[in-house]
Amino acid sequence: MSTPILQPGVGDVTGEHYLPAAVENVFWGRLPCATDAPVLRIEPGATVTVDTVSHEGILEDQGKDPLAFFGAHGVAAEQVLDDAVAIAASLSRDVMADGPHVVTGPIHVAGAEPGDLLQITVVRLEPRVPYGVISNRHGKGALVGELPRGEHNVSVFTPVVEQDGALVGALPLVEGGPAAVTFPLAPFLGTMGVAVAGGDRPHSVPPGAHGGNIDIKLLTEGAVLYLPVQVAGALAYVGDPHFAQGDGEVALTALEASLRATLRFDVVPRQVALAEFGELLGPLVRTDEYLVPTGLDPDLGEAMRRCVRAALTLLQARYGMAEHLAYAYLSAATDFDISQVVDIVCGVHARIRESDFAGVPASHAASAGDLPPAGDSAPDSPAERDSPAHARPQATVTDAEGRA
């Protein structure tokens, strides 16, 4: 099994639009806001293949030269992404004031208005390179003041190798030793978001109601993310690609590595969203097994409480479950996981099994036909398929202004 190098424009593009991570199509360290111009305009239901670039290898403490950084680890020049090289050479950020992440976008989704939800379905995720980096930096991570030891930040180059027909990350037991420890890959985008209202671009690190750096590892292929729209057109963006992550992301980063993502963007009108999920104050994830409400706060305990409240709201709105019974159910049957504790704002997410509610009478539950299940790429009814909102534009390659 080989991992091809997916340079810009190279390889399969399965989406109806292609958005490369060209310098004019990305933000570095900040996230889009209402006053930023879209680099692509699409209709609801369209799919977009988006190239994303990892910040690891282009940062200042790594020399801001990916050719030199990765070359020092034995990576040939032709295996270093051209867009990563261009971003490092052409763009700058305020190291003290900005975040590290590179995001591609924003994408204007026609018809999305504040109060609606933007529904982002992860259709496909492809590694662009066969390597990544895991970093621990001073003042960051779960053990601030303890690790890293010594004066310098630690960036661990991590090759991807084949094992039993699957790609895995490989680490040695000691520096310079053989790669004796392997772990499975489960690629996802750590940052998926919508623009905030106003003219101030948010820092790329803390997540919020806009989504952003939520680092929920369940957002693998087939998963769906719902975000409350804050500005007309949503102005969506994605980035911070990961090959693998453990819940908590304790060192600071996961296995950070560039991905090519194909995503579908749909708009859920406010009244449908309220019936399905109740009032969403932040991101909601849906997989083929779970509904995943979230809680975000600088204090981990408050993040947990917010997640519990979000889960209660969801169960009451979607299934008509009484609050005290929903609270009992969550205590007995639902896992609350720590998404991450390293992004200024901590994240907690709950995994509610949808199968547990298979016996709920339709009269007590939100209409299951209003939204497609996770991973379903088609509208539910002929009327929906024929509506303008589900018209599919022809596949096209677009430039920075969204022109064909």
C-alpha positions as a printed Julia matrix, in Angstrom:
404×3 Matrix{Float64}:
   0.0    0.0     0.0
   1.52   3.3    -1.05
   0.51   6.82   -0.07
   0.64   9.13   -3.1
   1.79  12.7    -2.62
  -1.29  14.82   -3.29
   0.27  18.03   -4.51
  -2.18  20.82   -5.45
  -4.29  19.68   -8.4
  -2.78  16.19   -8.43
  -4.93  13.07   -7.9
  -8.65  12.45   -7.89
 -11.02  15.32   -7.17
 -14.38  13.74   -6.32
 -16.22  16.91   -5.29
 -18.17  19.13   -7.63
 -15.8   21.97   -6.79
 -12.09  21.94   -5.96
 -10.61  24.46   -3.52
  -6.81  24.3    -3.3
  -4.9   25.61   -0.29
  -3.31  28.36   -2.36
  -1.94  31.37   -0.49
  -4.96  33.48   -1.49
  -7.4   30.81   -0.22
  -6.12  30.38    3.34
  -5.95  32.09    6.72
  -3.01  31.47    9.04
  -3.53  31.97   12.76
  -6.94  33.64   12.51
 -10.41  32.55   11.39
 -12.8   34.27    8.96
 -15.34  36.84   10.11
 -18.37  38.49    8.49
 -16.34  41.05    6.56
 -14.12  38.5     4.79
 -14.83  37.79    1.13
 -15.58  34.17    0.19
 -13.08  32.34   -2.0
 -15.84  30.03   -3.28
 -19.63  30.28   -3.64
 -21.79  27.15   -3.76
 -25.42  26.08   -3.63
 -26.68  23.97   -0.71
 -26.07  20.27   -1.3
 -22.89  20.81   -3.29
 -19.71  18.88   -2.56
 -16.31  20.52   -2.36
 -12.9   18.87   -2.38
 -10.7   21.02   -0.16
  -6.95  20.77    0.25
  -5.82  21.42    3.83
  -2.3   22.07    5.07
  -0.94  21.18    8.49
   0.79  23.94   10.42
   3.41  21.47   11.61
   6.56  21.92    9.57
   5.87  25.56    8.66
   5.97  27.14   12.12
   8.65  29.54   13.28
  10.06  27.22   15.95
  10.59  24.67   13.17
  12.4   27.16   10.93
   9.41  28.29    8.81
  10.91  26.21    5.99
   9.13  22.89    5.39
  11.69  21.77    2.8
  14.48  22.06    5.36
  12.44  20.76    8.31
  11.12  17.64    6.61
  14.34  17.18    4.63
  16.19  16.85    7.93
  13.96  13.84    8.63
  14.74  12.19    5.3
  11.76  13.44    3.31
  12.61  14.08   -0.34
  11.84  17.56   -1.68
   9.18  16.23   -4.07
   7.34  14.72   -1.07
   6.98  18.1     0.64
   3.74  19.85   -0.33
   4.14  22.82   -2.65
   1.3   24.72   -0.96
   2.94  24.3     2.46
   6.16  25.72    1.02
   4.28  28.66   -0.54
   2.37  29.46    2.66
   5.55  29.45    4.76
   7.36  31.65    2.23
   4.54  34.1     1.47
   2.51  34.54    4.66
   3.36  35.68    8.16
   1.53  35.77   11.46
   2.02  37.46   14.82
   3.52  34.63   16.84
   2.46  36.22   20.14
  -1.07  37.18   19.09
  -2.18  34.61   16.49
  -2.77  30.87   16.52
  -0.78  28.3    14.54
  -3.52  26.8    12.36
  -3.97  27.11    8.6
  -7.59  27.02    7.37
  -8.9   26.94    3.81
 -11.89  29.14    2.96
 -14.26  30.8     3.54
 -16.99  29.15    1.45
 -20.3   30.99    0.94
 -23.29  28.62    1.03
 -26.28  30.21   -0.69
 -29.35  30.67    1.48
 -27.69  30.13    4.85
 -28.89  32.74    7.32
 -28.31  33.38   11.04
 -30.51  31.01   13.03
 -30.12  28.18   10.52
 -27.66  25.33   10.92
 -24.89  24.58    8.48
 -24.66  20.83    8.0
 -21.19  19.66    6.92
 -20.93  16.0     5.89
 -17.47  14.46    5.75
 -17.59  12.46    2.52
 -13.94  11.54    2.05
 -10.57  12.16    3.73
  -7.29  11.32    1.99
  -3.77  11.69    3.38
  -1.72  14.01    1.2
   1.63  12.77    2.55
   2.91   9.65    4.37
   4.16  11.45    7.47
   3.14  13.86   10.2
   4.31  15.58   13.38
   3.31  15.45   17.06
   4.42  18.48   19.1
   4.75  19.59   22.72
   5.6   23.25   23.3
   6.49  25.21   26.42
   3.48  26.69   28.14
   1.15  24.34   26.25
  -0.37  20.92   26.8
  -1.79  19.18   29.85
   1.47  19.29   31.85
   2.46  22.93   31.58
   5.69  23.54   33.49
   6.56  19.83   33.52
   6.93  18.96   29.85
   8.78  19.46   27.61
  11.97  19.12   29.63
  14.83  21.36   28.61
  14.82  24.67   26.79
  13.43  23.67   23.43
  10.02  22.71   22.11
   9.66  19.1    21.02
   8.34  18.11   17.59
   8.27  14.37   16.93
   8.42  13.47   13.24
   6.13  10.47   12.71
   6.24   8.36    9.54
   3.19   6.52    8.26
   3.83   2.89    7.27
   1.82  -0.08    6.12
   0.97  -2.81    8.62
  -1.35  -5.73    7.84
  -2.82  -3.88    4.88
  -3.55  -0.66    6.78
  -1.68   2.59    7.32
  -0.39   3.22   10.85
   1.68   5.81   12.62
   5.05   4.57   13.87
   7.13   5.7    16.86
  10.32   4.41   18.5
  10.67   3.61   22.2
  13.76   5.83   22.46
  15.05   8.64   20.27
  16.76   7.2    17.21
  15.53   3.66   17.86
  13.49   1.41   15.56
   9.78   2.17   15.09
   8.48  -0.44   17.53
   5.21   1.29   18.5
   2.41   1.58   15.95
  -1.09   3.01   16.18
  -4.02   3.14   13.73
  -4.87   6.2    11.68
  -8.34   7.74   11.88
  -8.12  10.98    9.89
 -10.33  13.97   10.68
 -10.32  17.74   10.47
  -9.62  19.36   13.82
 -11.01  22.7    12.66
 -14.4   23.05   10.96
 -16.26  26.29   11.42
 -18.39  29.2    10.28
 -17.55  32.91   10.31
 -18.41  35.0    13.34
 -20.43  38.21   13.14
 -18.58  41.52   13.12
 -15.2   42.53   11.78
 -12.82  40.84   14.24
 -11.21  37.6    13.14
 -11.13  35.02   15.98
  -7.88  33.47   17.2
  -7.53  30.01   15.63
  -6.95  28.1    18.88
 -10.03  28.34   21.15
 -13.21  26.69   19.8
 -16.63  28.22   20.33
 -20.19  28.43   19.05
 -18.67  29.01   15.61
 -16.96  25.61   15.79
 -13.35  26.22   14.91
 -10.7   24.12   16.63
 -13.08  21.61   18.23
 -10.73  18.62   17.8
 -13.47  15.97   18.02
 -11.96  12.78   16.66
 -15.38  11.31   15.78
 -15.51  13.56   12.7
 -14.13  10.86   10.44
 -15.57   9.86    7.05
 -19.37   9.68    7.13
 -19.79  11.93   10.17
 -21.82  15.14   10.12
 -21.18  18.43   11.92
 -23.96  20.94   12.61
 -22.99  24.55   13.36
 -25.22  27.55   14.18
 -24.93  29.99   11.27
 -23.84  33.46   12.41
 -23.58  35.4     9.13
 -25.31  35.26    5.75
 -23.81  32.5     3.62
 -22.22  30.86    6.7
 -18.68  31.46    5.32
 -17.41  27.98    6.2
 -13.76  26.95    6.49
 -11.79  23.83    7.42
  -8.24  22.99    8.43
  -6.01  21.66   11.22
  -5.92  18.19    9.61
  -5.13  15.18   11.8
  -4.16  11.6    10.95
  -4.93  10.38   14.5
  -5.73  11.75   17.95
  -6.43  10.46   21.42
  -9.24  12.14   23.37
  -7.6   14.84   25.47
  -4.78  15.55   22.95
  -2.63  15.94   26.06
   0.81  16.82   24.59
  -0.71  19.77   22.64
  -1.05  18.33   19.15
  -2.2   15.03   17.75
  -0.59  13.4    14.71
  -0.86  16.53   12.57
  -0.66  15.96    8.82
  -2.21  17.38    5.67
  -5.46  15.96    4.26
  -7.56  16.33    1.13
 -11.18  16.51    2.31
 -14.36  16.14    0.28
 -17.28  17.7     2.13
 -20.96  18.3     1.43
 -22.56  21.52    2.66
 -26.31  21.67    3.43
 -28.48  24.26    5.16
 -30.96  23.21    7.87
 -33.68  25.87    8.27
 -34.19  27.12   11.81
 -37.62  25.55   12.37
 -36.4   22.13   11.22
 -33.3   22.49   13.38
 -35.36  23.34   16.46
 -37.63  20.33   15.95
 -34.71  17.96   15.41
 -32.24  19.16   18.01
 -33.65  22.02   20.09
 -31.73  25.28   20.42
 -28.11  24.58   19.53
 -25.65  26.89   21.26
 -22.6   25.18   19.8
 -21.37  22.34   17.6
 -23.28  19.06   17.31
 -21.81  15.94   15.7
 -23.74  13.0    14.28
 -22.16   9.68   13.33
 -23.75   6.46   12.09
 -24.09   5.44   15.75
 -24.14   8.51   17.96
 -25.6   11.95   18.47
 -22.77  13.99   19.97
 -23.61  17.24   21.77
 -20.71  19.35   23.02
 -19.72  21.63   25.87
 -16.99  24.28   25.62
 -15.47  26.43   28.37
 -12.01  27.39   29.68
 -12.88  25.47   32.85
 -13.13  21.73   32.19
 -15.79  21.28   34.87
 -17.98  23.97   33.31
 -17.4   22.44   29.86
 -18.74  19.17   31.29
 -21.8   20.89   32.75
 -22.51  22.65   29.46
 -22.28  19.36   27.61
 -24.76  17.75   30.01
 -27.17  20.66   29.53
 -26.8   20.39   25.75
 -27.51  16.66   25.93
 -30.64  17.25   28.03
 -31.9   19.87   25.57
 -31.29  17.49   22.68
 -33.15  14.57   24.28
 -36.1   16.75   25.26
 -36.42  18.34   21.81
 -35.76  15.28   19.67
 -37.53  12.58   21.66
 -39.85  14.45   24.03
 -38.04  12.93   27.01
 -38.8   14.45   30.41
 -35.83  16.23   31.91
 -35.45  14.04   35.01
 -35.68  10.88   32.9
 -33.2   12.24   30.34
 -30.79  13.04   33.2
 -31.16   9.48   34.48
 -30.57   8.06   30.99
 -27.42  10.11   30.5
 -26.06   8.92   33.82
 -26.72   5.27   33.05
 -26.02   4.99   29.34
 -23.97   7.86   27.9
 -20.21   8.4    27.84
 -18.9   11.94   28.24
 -15.47  12.22   26.68
 -12.86  14.95   26.93
 -12.29  16.2    23.39
  -9.19  18.19   24.32
  -7.73  20.17   27.23
  -5.03  22.1    25.32
  -6.85  24.77   23.29
  -7.49  27.48   25.93
 -11.18  26.49   25.82
 -11.63  22.87   26.92
 -14.03  20.55   25.11
 -16.31  17.74   26.31
 -18.54  15.7    24.02
 -21.23  13.11   24.81
 -21.96   9.95   22.82
 -25.72   9.26   22.8
 -26.59   6.02   20.98
 -29.42   6.65   18.55
 -30.29   2.93   18.63
 -31.34   3.32   22.26
 -34.32   5.35   20.99
 -35.4    3.02   18.21
 -38.53   2.16   20.19
 -39.67   5.76   20.68
 -43.1    6.24   18.99
 -43.05   8.67   16.09
 -45.53  10.9    17.9
 -42.93  11.51   20.64
 -39.92  12.05   18.37
 -38.83  14.6    15.82
 -39.47  13.56   12.24
 -36.58  11.37   11.16
 -37.22  12.3     7.53
 -36.38  15.97    7.98
 -32.64  15.37    7.94
 -30.57  12.7     6.21
 -28.8   10.29    8.56
 -25.06  10.63    8.98
 -23.24   9.56    5.85
 -26.31   9.79    3.6
 -25.49  11.93    0.6
 -28.96  12.11   -0.95
 -32.06  14.21   -0.15
 -34.87  12.22    1.43
 -37.8   12.88   -0.86
 -38.46  13.58   -4.56
 -39.69  17.05   -3.6
 -36.39  17.78   -1.84
 -34.38  16.4    -4.77
 -36.24  18.68   -7.16
 -35.93  21.8    -4.99
 -33.47  24.59   -5.86
 -31.68  24.0    -2.56
 -30.6   20.55   -3.8
 -29.66  21.55   -7.33
 -26.16  20.21   -8.0
 -23.85  22.46  -10.02
 -21.5   20.87  -12.52
 -18.1   19.86  -11.21
 -15.66  22.71  -11.67
 -12.27  23.94  -10.58
 -12.42  27.42   -9.1
  -9.94  30.19   -8.47
  -9.61  32.41   -5.41
 -12.69  34.42   -6.34
 -14.85  31.38   -6.99
 -14.67  31.86  -10.78
 -14.55  28.81  -13.03
